[in-house]
Each structure stands twice: as C-alpha cells, then as structure tokens.
CSV table of C-alpha atoms and ligand atoms in Angstrom, one decimal:
chain,number,residue,atom,x,y,z
A,252,MET,CA,4.9,32.7,6.1
A,253,THR,CA,2.6,31.4,8.8
A,254,SER,CA,0.0,33.1,10.9
A,255,THR,CA,-3.0,32.1,12.9
A,256,GLU,CA,-6.3,33.7,13.2
A,257,THR,CA,-9.9,32.9,13.8
A,258,GLU,CA,-12.9,33.7,11.7
A,259,THR,CA,-16.5,32.7,12.0
A,260,PRO,CA,-18.2,32.0,8.7
A,261,ARG,CA,-22.0,32.4,8.5
A,262,ARG,CA,-23.8,29.3,7.6
A,263,THR,CA,-27.2,29.1,6.0
A,264,THR,CA,-30.0,26.8,6.9
A,265,ARG,CA,-30.5,24.3,4.2
A,266,THR,CA,-32.0,20.8,3.9
A,267,ARG,CA,-29.8,18.0,2.7
A,268,ARG,CA,-29.4,17.9,-1.0
A,269,PRO,CA,-31.7,15.3,-2.5
A,270,GLY,CA,-29.3,12.5,-3.6
A,271,ALA,CA,-29.6,9.4,-5.6
A,272,LYS,CA,-31.8,6.5,-4.5
A,273,ILE,CA,-30.5,5.0,-1.3
A,274,LEU,CA,-29.7,1.3,-1.2
A,275,PRO,CA,-30.2,-0.5,2.2
A,276,GLU,CA,-26.4,-1.0,2.6
A,277,HIS,CA,-26.0,2.8,2.3
A,278,ALA,CA,-28.7,3.6,4.7
A,279,ARG,CA,-26.5,3.9,7.7
A,280,ALA,CA,-24.0,6.3,6.0
A,281,HIS,CA,-27.0,8.2,4.7
A,282,ASN,CA,-28.5,8.5,8.2
A,283,ARG,CA,-25.2,9.6,9.7
A,284,ALA,CA,-25.0,12.3,7.0
A,285,LEU,CA,-28.6,13.4,7.9
A,286,VAL,CA,-27.6,13.8,11.6
A,287,LEU,CA,-24.3,15.6,10.8
A,288,GLN,CA,-26.1,17.9,8.2
A,289,SER,CA,-28.7,18.9,10.8
A,290,LEU,CA,-25.9,19.8,13.4
A,291,PHE,CA,-23.8,21.5,10.7
A,292,HIS,CA,-26.6,23.9,9.7
A,293,GLY,CA,-28.7,24.1,12.8
A,294,GLY,CA,-26.1,24.0,15.6
A,295,ALA,CA,-26.5,22.2,19.0
A,296,ARG,CA,-29.7,20.3,19.6
A,297,SER,CA,-31.1,17.4,21.5
A,298,ARG,CA,-31.6,13.8,20.3
A,299,ALA,CA,-35.3,14.4,20.3
A,300,ASP,CA,-34.8,17.4,18.0
A,301,LEU,CA,-32.6,15.3,15.7
A,302,ALA,CA,-35.3,12.6,15.5
A,303,ARG,CA,-37.9,15.1,14.6
A,304,GLU,CA,-35.8,16.8,12.0
A,305,THR,CA,-34.5,13.7,10.3
A,306,GLY,CA,-37.6,11.6,10.6
A,307,LEU,CA,-35.6,8.8,12.1
A,308,THR,CA,-36.7,7.0,15.3
A,309,ARG,CA,-35.3,8.0,18.7
A,310,VAL,CA,-33.6,4.6,19.0
A,311,THR,CA,-31.9,5.0,15.6
A,312,ILE,CA,-30.8,8.5,16.6
A,313,SER,CA,-29.4,7.3,19.9
A,314,ASP,CA,-27.3,4.6,18.1
A,315,LEU,CA,-26.1,7.0,15.5
A,316,VAL,CA,-25.1,9.6,18.0
A,317,ALA,CA,-23.3,7.0,20.1
A,318,GLU,CA,-21.3,5.9,17.0
A,319,LEU,CA,-20.6,9.6,16.0
A,320,ILE,CA,-19.4,10.4,19.5
A,321,ALA,CA,-17.1,7.3,19.4
A,322,ASP,CA,-15.7,8.4,16.1
A,323,GLY,CA,-15.0,11.9,17.4
A,324,PHE,CA,-17.4,13.8,15.1
A,325,VAL,CA,-20.0,14.9,17.6
A,326,ALA,CA,-20.0,15.6,21.4
A,327,GLU,CA,-22.5,16.2,24.2
A,328,GLN,CA,-22.6,19.9,25.1
A,329,GLY,CA,-24.4,20.2,28.4
A,330,THR,CA,-28.2,20.6,28.9
A,331,ARG,CA,-31.0,22.9,27.9
A,332,GLU,CA,-33.6,24.1,30.5
A,333,ALA,CA,-36.7,21.9,30.2
A,334,ALA,CA,-39.8,23.8,29.2
A,335,GLY,CA,-42.0,21.6,31.3
A,336,PRO,CA,-41.5,18.9,33.9
A,337,GLY,CA,-39.0,16.2,33.3
A,338,LYS,CA,-35.3,15.9,32.7
A,339,PRO,CA,-33.5,18.7,30.9
A,340,ALA,CA,-32.4,17.7,27.4
A,341,ILE,CA,-28.8,16.9,26.7
A,342,LEU,CA,-27.5,18.9,23.7
A,343,ILE,CA,-25.5,17.3,20.9
A,344,ASP,CA,-23.2,19.3,18.6
A,345,LEU,CA,-20.4,18.8,16.1
A,346,ALA,CA,-17.1,18.1,17.8
A,347,ARG,CA,-15.4,21.1,16.3
A,348,ASP,CA,-12.0,20.2,17.6
A,349,GLY,CA,-12.4,16.5,17.0
A,350,HIS,CA,-11.1,16.7,13.4
A,351,ARG,CA,-9.6,19.2,11.1
A,352,ILE,CA,-9.8,19.9,7.4
A,353,VAL,CA,-6.9,21.1,5.3
A,354,GLY,CA,-7.7,23.4,2.3
A,355,LEU,CA,-5.4,24.6,-0.5
A,356,ASP,CA,-5.9,27.3,-3.0
A,357,LEU,CA,-3.5,27.1,-6.0
A,358,SER,CA,-5.2,29.9,-8.0
A,359,GLY,CA,-3.0,32.8,-6.9
A,360,SER,CA,-0.4,34.0,-9.4
A,361,ASP,CA,2.3,34.9,-6.8
A,362,SER,CA,1.6,32.5,-3.9
A,363,PHE,CA,-0.2,29.2,-3.0
A,364,VAL,CA,-2.3,29.6,0.1
A,365,GLY,CA,-3.5,27.0,2.5
A,366,ALA,CA,-5.5,26.8,5.7
A,367,VAL,CA,-6.5,24.4,8.5
A,368,LEU,CA,-10.2,24.6,9.1
A,369,THR,CA,-12.6,23.2,11.7
A,370,LEU,CA,-15.5,20.9,10.7
A,371,ASP,CA,-17.8,23.9,10.4
A,372,GLY,CA,-15.5,25.9,8.1
A,373,GLU,CA,-13.7,28.2,10.5
A,374,ILE,CA,-10.1,28.9,9.6
A,375,VAL,CA,-7.8,28.3,12.5
A,376,ALA,CA,-4.4,28.5,10.8
A,377,ARG,CA,-2.9,29.8,7.6
A,378,HIS,CA,0.2,29.0,5.6
A,379,GLU,CA,1.4,30.3,2.2
A,380,ALA,CA,4.3,29.6,-0.2
A,381,PRO,CA,5.5,31.5,-3.2
A,382,VAL,CA,4.8,30.0,-6.6
A,383,PRO,CA,8.2,28.7,-7.9
A,384,HIS,CA,9.3,30.1,-11.2
A,385,GLU,CA,10.7,26.7,-12.2
A,386,ARG,CA,7.9,24.5,-13.5
A,387,ALA,CA,9.6,21.4,-12.0
A,388,ALA,CA,9.5,22.9,-8.5
A,389,ILE,CA,5.7,23.6,-8.5
A,390,LEU,CA,4.5,20.1,-7.5
A,391,PRO,CA,7.1,19.7,-4.7
A,392,ALA,CA,6.1,23.2,-3.4
A,393,VAL,CA,2.4,22.1,-3.3
A,394,ILE,CA,3.3,18.8,-1.5
A,395,ALA,CA,5.5,20.7,1.1
A,396,LEU,CA,2.7,23.2,1.7
A,397,ALA,CA,0.1,20.5,2.2
A,398,ARG,CA,2.4,18.6,4.5
A,399,ALA,CA,3.1,21.7,6.6
A,400,LEU,CA,-0.7,22.2,7.0
A,401,VAL,CA,-1.4,18.5,8.0
A,402,ASP,CA,1.4,18.8,10.5
A,403,ASP,CA,-0.1,22.0,11.9
A,404,ALA,CA,-3.6,20.5,12.2
A,405,ARG,CA,-3.3,19.3,15.8
A,406,ALA,CA,-6.2,16.8,15.3
A,407,PRO,CA,-6.9,14.0,13.0
A,408,VAL,CA,-7.3,15.3,9.4
A,409,LEU,CA,-10.6,14.3,7.8
A,410,GLY,CA,-9.2,15.2,4.4
A,411,VAL,CA,-7.4,17.6,2.2
A,412,GLY,CA,-9.3,19.7,-0.4
A,413,VAL,CA,-7.5,21.4,-3.2
A,414,GLY,CA,-8.8,24.1,-5.6
A,415,THR,CA,-6.5,24.4,-8.6
A,416,PRO,CA,-6.7,26.3,-11.9
A,417,GLY,CA,-7.3,24.1,-14.9
A,418,VAL,CA,-9.6,21.2,-15.9
A,419,VAL,CA,-9.9,18.5,-13.2
A,420,ASP,CA,-11.7,15.2,-13.5
A,421,ASP,CA,-13.9,13.4,-10.9
A,422,ALA,CA,-10.8,11.4,-9.6
A,423,GLY,CA,-8.8,14.5,-8.9
A,424,VAL,CA,-6.6,14.2,-12.0
A,425,VAL,CA,-5.6,17.7,-13.4
A,426,LEU,CA,-6.3,17.1,-17.1
A,427,ALA,CA,-4.8,20.5,-18.1
A,428,ALA,CA,-3.5,23.4,-16.2
A,429,PRO,CA,-1.3,25.3,-18.6
A,430,GLY,CA,-0.4,28.0,-16.1
A,431,LEU,CA,1.2,25.4,-13.8
A,432,GLY,CA,2.5,23.2,-16.6
A,433,TRP,CA,0.3,20.3,-15.5
A,434,ASP,CA,-1.1,17.9,-18.1
A,435,GLY,CA,-2.8,14.7,-16.9
A,436,LEU,CA,-1.3,15.0,-13.4
A,437,ASP,CA,-2.9,12.8,-10.8
A,438,LEU,CA,-2.7,15.4,-8.1
A,439,ALA,CA,-5.2,13.7,-5.7
A,440,GLY,CA,-3.3,10.4,-6.0
A,441,ILE,CA,0.1,12.0,-5.5
A,442,LEU,CA,-0.9,14.0,-2.5
A,443,GLY,CA,-2.9,11.1,-1.0
A,444,ALA,CA,0.1,8.8,-1.2
A,445,GLU,CA,2.4,11.5,0.3
A,446,LEU,CA,0.2,12.6,3.1
A,447,GLU,CA,-1.7,9.3,3.8
A,448,VAL,CA,-5.1,11.2,4.1
A,449,PRO,CA,-8.0,11.4,1.6
A,450,VAL,CA,-7.5,14.2,-0.9
A,451,LEU,CA,-10.1,15.8,-3.1
A,452,VAL,CA,-9.2,18.1,-6.0
A,453,ALA,CA,-11.4,20.4,-8.1
A,454,ASN,CA,-11.1,23.4,-10.3
A,455,ASP,CA,-10.8,26.6,-8.2
A,456,ALA,CA,-14.1,28.1,-9.5
A,457,ASN,CA,-15.9,24.8,-8.9
A,458,ALA,CA,-14.6,24.9,-5.3
A,459,ALA,CA,-15.6,28.5,-5.0
A,460,VAL,CA,-19.2,27.9,-6.0
A,461,LEU,CA,-19.5,25.2,-3.3
A,462,ALA,CA,-18.4,27.7,-0.7
A,463,GLU,CA,-21.0,30.2,-2.0
A,464,HIS,CA,-23.7,27.6,-1.7
A,465,THR,CA,-22.8,26.3,1.7
A,466,PHE,CA,-21.6,29.4,3.5
A,467,GLY,CA,-22.8,32.3,1.3
A,468,GLY,CA,-26.6,31.8,1.2
A,469,ALA,CA,-26.7,31.2,-2.6
A,470,GLY,CA,-29.5,29.3,-4.2
A,471,ASP,CA,-29.4,25.9,-5.9
A,472,ASP,CA,-29.1,27.2,-9.5
A,473,ILE,CA,-26.2,29.6,-9.8
A,474,ILE,CA,-23.0,30.4,-11.7
A,475,LEU,CA,-20.0,31.8,-9.9
A,476,VAL,CA,-17.6,33.7,-12.2
A,477,LYS,CA,-14.1,34.0,-10.9
A,478,VAL,CA,-12.1,36.8,-12.4
A,479,GLY,CA,-8.4,36.9,-11.8
A,480,ARG,CA,-5.4,36.3,-14.1
A,481,GLY,CA,-7.9,34.3,-16.1
A,482,VAL,CA,-11.7,34.0,-16.1
A,483,GLY,CA,-13.5,30.8,-15.1
A,484,ALA,CA,-16.8,29.8,-13.7
A,485,GLY,CA,-18.4,27.1,-11.4
A,486,LEU,CA,-22.0,26.0,-11.9
A,487,LEU,CA,-24.5,24.4,-9.6
A,488,THR,CA,-27.9,23.2,-11.0
A,489,GLY,CA,-30.4,21.7,-8.6
A,490,GLY,CA,-27.7,22.2,-5.8
A,491,GLU,CA,-25.3,19.7,-7.6
A,492,PRO,CA,-22.1,20.7,-9.4
A,493,LEU,CA,-22.4,20.6,-13.2
A,494,ARG,CA,-19.3,18.9,-14.6
A,495,GLY,CA,-19.9,18.5,-18.3
A,496,ALA,CA,-18.8,15.8,-20.7
A,497,ARG,CA,-15.1,16.4,-20.3
A,498,SER,CA,-15.1,17.9,-16.7
A,499,ALA,CA,-14.7,21.3,-18.3
A,500,ALA,CA,-18.1,22.9,-17.6
A,501,GLY,CA,-17.8,26.6,-16.6
A,502,GLU,CA,-14.7,27.2,-18.8
A,503,ILE,CA,-16.1,30.4,-20.2
A,504,GLY,CA,-12.8,32.3,-20.4
A,505,HIS,CA,-12.1,31.5,-24.1
A,506,VAL,CA,-15.6,32.0,-25.4
A,507,THR,CA,-15.4,34.9,-27.8
A,508,VAL,CA,-17.7,37.8,-27.1
A,509,GLY,CA,-19.2,39.8,-29.9
A,510,THR,CA,-18.4,40.0,-33.6
A,511,ASP,CA,-16.4,43.2,-33.5
A,512,GLY,CA,-13.0,41.7,-32.9
A,513,GLY,CA,-11.3,42.7,-29.7
A,514,PRO,CA,-8.0,42.2,-27.8
A,515,ASP,CA,-5.7,39.4,-28.7
A,516,CYS,CA,-5.9,36.4,-26.3
A,517,ALA,CA,-3.1,34.1,-25.1
A,518,CYS,CA,-5.0,31.2,-26.7
A,519,GLY,CA,-4.5,32.6,-30.2
A,520,LYS,CA,-8.0,33.9,-30.8
A,521,ILE,CA,-9.3,37.5,-30.5
A,522,GLY,CA,-12.0,38.9,-28.3
A,523,CYS,CA,-12.2,36.0,-25.8
A,524,LEU,CA,-14.0,36.9,-22.6
A,525,GLU,CA,-10.7,36.5,-20.7
A,526,ALA,CA,-9.0,39.0,-23.1
A,527,TRP,CA,-11.7,41.5,-22.3
A,528,ILE,CA,-12.2,41.2,-18.5
A,529,SER,CA,-9.3,39.4,-16.9
A,530,VAL,CA,-7.7,41.5,-14.2
A,531,PRO,CA,-4.4,42.1,-16.0
A,532,SER,CA,-6.2,43.0,-19.3
A,533,LEU,CA,-8.9,45.2,-17.9
A,534,SER,CA,-6.5,47.0,-15.4
A,535,ALA,CA,-4.0,47.7,-18.3
A,536,ARG,CA,-6.7,49.3,-20.4
A,537,ILE,CA,-8.1,51.3,-17.4
A,538,ASP,CA,-4.6,52.5,-16.4
A,539,ALA,CA,-4.0,53.7,-20.0
A,540,GLY,CA,-7.1,55.9,-20.0
A,541,SER,CA,-8.7,58.8,-18.3
A,542,ASP,CA,-11.1,58.7,-15.3
A,543,ALA,CA,-14.0,59.2,-17.7
A,544,ALA,CA,-12.7,56.3,-19.8
A,545,ARG,CA,-12.6,54.1,-16.6
A,546,ASP,CA,-16.4,54.1,-16.3
A,547,ARG,CA,-16.9,53.4,-20.0
A,548,LEU,CA,-14.4,50.5,-19.9
A,549,LEU,CA,-16.0,48.9,-16.8
A,550,ARG,CA,-19.5,49.3,-18.4
A,551,ASP,CA,-18.2,47.7,-21.6
A,552,ALA,CA,-16.5,44.8,-19.7
A,553,GLY,CA,-19.8,44.2,-17.8
A,554,GLU,CA,-21.7,44.1,-21.1
A,555,ARG,CA,-19.2,41.6,-22.5
A,556,LEU,CA,-19.7,39.4,-19.4
A,557,GLY,CA,-23.5,39.8,-19.8
A,558,ILE,CA,-23.3,38.7,-23.4
A,559,ALA,CA,-21.4,35.6,-22.4
A,560,LEU,CA,-23.7,34.8,-19.5
A,561,ALA,CA,-27.1,35.4,-21.1
A,562,PRO,CA,-27.4,32.1,-23.0
A,563,ILE,CA,-26.1,30.2,-20.0
A,564,VAL,CA,-28.6,31.8,-17.6
A,565,GLY,CA,-31.4,31.3,-20.2
A,566,ALA,CA,-30.5,27.7,-21.0
A,567,LEU,CA,-30.0,26.6,-17.4
A,568,ASP,CA,-32.7,28.9,-15.8
A,569,LEU,CA,-30.2,30.2,-13.2
A,570,SER,CA,-31.4,32.5,-10.4
A,571,GLU,CA,-28.1,34.1,-9.5
A,572,VAL,CA,-24.8,35.2,-10.9
A,573,VAL,CA,-22.0,35.6,-8.2
A,574,LEU,CA,-18.8,37.4,-9.0
A,575,SER,CA,-15.5,36.6,-7.2
A,576,GLY,CA,-12.4,38.8,-7.7
A,577,PRO,CA,-11.2,42.4,-7.1
A,578,ALA,CA,-14.3,44.4,-5.9
A,579,GLU,CA,-12.7,47.7,-7.2
A,580,LEU,CA,-13.1,46.3,-10.7
A,581,LEU,CA,-16.2,44.0,-10.5
A,582,ASP,CA,-18.5,45.7,-7.9
A,583,GLY,CA,-20.8,48.5,-9.1
A,584,THR,CA,-20.6,49.6,-12.7
A,585,LEU,CA,-19.4,46.2,-14.2
A,586,ALA,CA,-21.8,44.0,-12.2
A,587,ASP,CA,-24.7,46.4,-12.9
A,588,ALA,CA,-23.9,46.4,-16.7
A,589,ALA,CA,-23.7,42.6,-16.7
A,590,ALA,CA,-27.0,42.2,-14.9
A,591,GLU,CA,-28.7,44.7,-17.3
A,592,THR,CA,-27.3,43.0,-20.3
A,593,VAL,CA,-28.4,39.5,-19.2
A,594,ARG,CA,-31.9,40.8,-18.4
A,595,THR,CA,-32.3,42.5,-21.8
A,596,ARG,CA,-31.1,39.3,-23.6
A,597,THR,CA,-33.2,36.7,-21.8
A,598,LEU,CA,-36.9,36.1,-21.3
A,599,ALA,CA,-38.2,38.9,-19.0
A,600,THR,CA,-40.8,36.8,-17.3
A,601,PHE,CA,-38.1,34.5,-15.8
A,602,HIS,CA,-35.0,36.6,-15.5
A,603,ASP,CA,-36.2,40.1,-14.7
A,604,GLU,CA,-35.2,39.6,-11.1
A,605,LEU,CA,-31.8,38.1,-11.9
A,606,GLN,CA,-29.1,39.2,-9.4
A,607,VAL,CA,-25.5,39.8,-10.3
A,608,ARG,CA,-23.7,40.3,-7.0
A,609,MET,CA,-20.2,40.0,-5.4
A,610,THR,CA,-19.5,37.1,-3.2
A,611,ALA,CA,-19.3,37.9,0.5
A,612,GLN,CA,-16.7,35.1,1.0
A,613,GLY,CA,-13.8,37.4,0.0
A,614,GLN,CA,-10.3,36.0,-0.5
A,615,ASP,CA,-11.0,32.7,1.4
A,616,ILE,CA,-13.7,31.5,-1.0
A,617,VAL,CA,-11.6,28.7,-2.6
A,618,LEU,CA,-10.2,27.5,0.8
A,619,ARG,CA,-13.8,27.3,2.2
A,620,GLY,CA,-14.9,25.6,-1.0
A,621,ALA,CA,-12.1,23.0,-0.6
A,622,ALA,CA,-13.4,22.4,3.0
A,623,VAL,CA,-16.9,21.8,1.6
A,624,MET,CA,-15.5,19.3,-0.9
A,625,VAL,CA,-14.0,17.3,2.1
A,626,LEU,CA,-17.2,17.6,4.2
A,627,SER,CA,-19.3,16.5,1.3
A,628,GLY,CA,-17.0,13.7,0.1
A,629,ARG,CA,-16.2,12.3,3.5
A,630,LEU,CA,-19.3,13.0,5.7
A,631,GLY,CA,-22.1,13.7,3.2
A,632,VAL,CA,-22.5,17.2,4.6
A,633,SER,CA,-22.9,20.2,2.2
B,845,ZN,ZN1,-8.7,32.9,-25.5
C-alpha cells in the first residue's frame, strides 16, 4: 500500500551537542555541521547571522555556504528587508528538496512501514508491507520495501535509517531479534550493498528516543519506554545515546518486577516487566475484567513500570520519562501511577518534579528517529 501526505514536524531550538575534541582535519566537517545545525533548528538566516551564531568568520561562512550550495544541501532563499541603510541580506536555508532520507520502522507486528522524508524530517511519502509469516521471507521483504522507498525518493538519498526490534551494535549488525528470527545479521551491510546508499540501523526504541530529543522537545537526560508487543527503552544521557557494554542498554522488558511472582513470560521467567505491561498481556487482563478492574489493572501496571524505572532514574539522574505506545492504555492512570511510584522511590530533592508523559510524535516516532540517525551520521545534525 502506498500513499503520500505531508506533515510538518515541530523542531526545537537546541545548540549542537558537545562532541569529542576536534582534530584539525575534522574542523571543516565540524564547521559544516555547525552551519547545517543552525539552519536545521533556526530556519532561514543570513551569512552574517550564521557567522554570529557559529562564532566562525564571515570568510569561512561564505566558503562553507558556497560548498554546501554546490553539494545541494543549502540554497539561497531571497532577501530580508534591511533594518538600516545598505544592501538587504540574502537568506540561506536548508535545500529541503535537494536530498531525501529514507526511514524504516520494523517494529510493527503486522506490517513494516517506511517513509521518504525531507532533510528537516517532514514525511513526503509512505509505503508499507505486510510482515511475512515465513522467517526466510522477512529479509527479502525488508530489502524490497527499502528499495521501493529509495526509488520513490525523487532526489539523491542521503541515507537509509532503520529502527528494528532487537539488540543492534554500532555497525548496524542485529545481534539478536528473536521475533524476526535474526541472529548476528549484518542488516546495515546487506541493505547498503543492495541499495548502494549509506545505511544506519538501530534498535527501534533507541531510534525513537532520538526523535523525541530532536523533534519532541525532550531534554538531554531521558528514557523513552516503548510499549508494544514487547517493552523496550532508549536512553540519552548528556544528549548522547547510551549503548552499554553489549549494545543492549535499555532492554528493560525482561527485568522482573517485584517479589510476588506474576504472569509467565515468553523468556521462561515469571513477573518480567514485559509480562506485566506489554500491550497483548495488559489488554488481555483488562478485557477479562470489569470496568472497575480496568482502573486497578492500569494503576498496578503503572506501579510495576515505576518500580522498574526508579533505580534507572536515580542512578542516571534522568529528568524525564517518555512513553510511546497506545495512549488508551498508557496515558492517564498508568503514566500517573508510574510517576508517583518513581517519585516515592527516589530522592525527593532531585526527582520530585519528574515527568512521565506520552510522546507527541505518535506512530511516526521510529521513522522520524531513523531520519535523525541519518542526519546525525551523515551531516552531524541532531
Ligand atoms: Zn521475560
């Protein structure tokens, strides 16, 4: 199924993430990233504005802008009325139609979804494909979907970003995704060779937290909990993704919650967070009960989530917990109970103001996060 629509995401003003120490040979790429970052978050502005904001000289800015225009990443956009005497300033902006980004979200249980996005994260085309029942047909279906999106891009593709369930390493190798039958699959390598464009792959919740940070106004120290068929989380500390020793940071679904037993989990343990609050598990218990039981079950699920999150919030000094998943389950009672539980289980001085809120990114959060992976990996924009 293919459809086309346009949406305008809201971007937040943010300075560039502080990076590692810059070596002289990297200075030009760093300076290009500063200019693009300024345009990405601030919109059209003059060369003088760019010089002021980036701290670079007017001459350096003119050189960089000329190079970025030649590469098709920025364009001149007319003039702004001069406030005083003198020539009106020529405005520079991202060349939104100069390149496209392809994003894939493989986290759905029934269908894989993909989108073509502009450089500023606006979705201009969508495709989707049913998830094959045969394990062997899954990778070919992903390749075909990605190829259809690249063919539909109608501009050079800066890169393909993929959010997939499972544990994914820095190189885009899916170390384990039991739901898709993948074990040590070099997804980035395979797609890159098939499509001949750069490909970046990350866990779906890790992609989602990037979207929340870049487009959703989230702070630099947050956890995003994605509740669907399973439960996973993406973490940012100091604005940077937290990966962990085995690329599995945020895998909170199979942490057992409480000492009072609980539902059986697919992993063989009992009382895992996923067994308590995954959409299939929680929905089944709610459907089996009365209306009064619904409120109690949602409150209990929120408390379980809060019990799992409190030590994470405390240890990492997080400022925000963002939930992504069905609002009819997560928003309200469950989120409030989770927030209350985290607050009562952490140091009041620091976490009294802790927010647990729904993402405003909706169903497109992984697609937008996949675009951020490409922007960040290819242009240094985040
Ligand atoms: Zn489990």
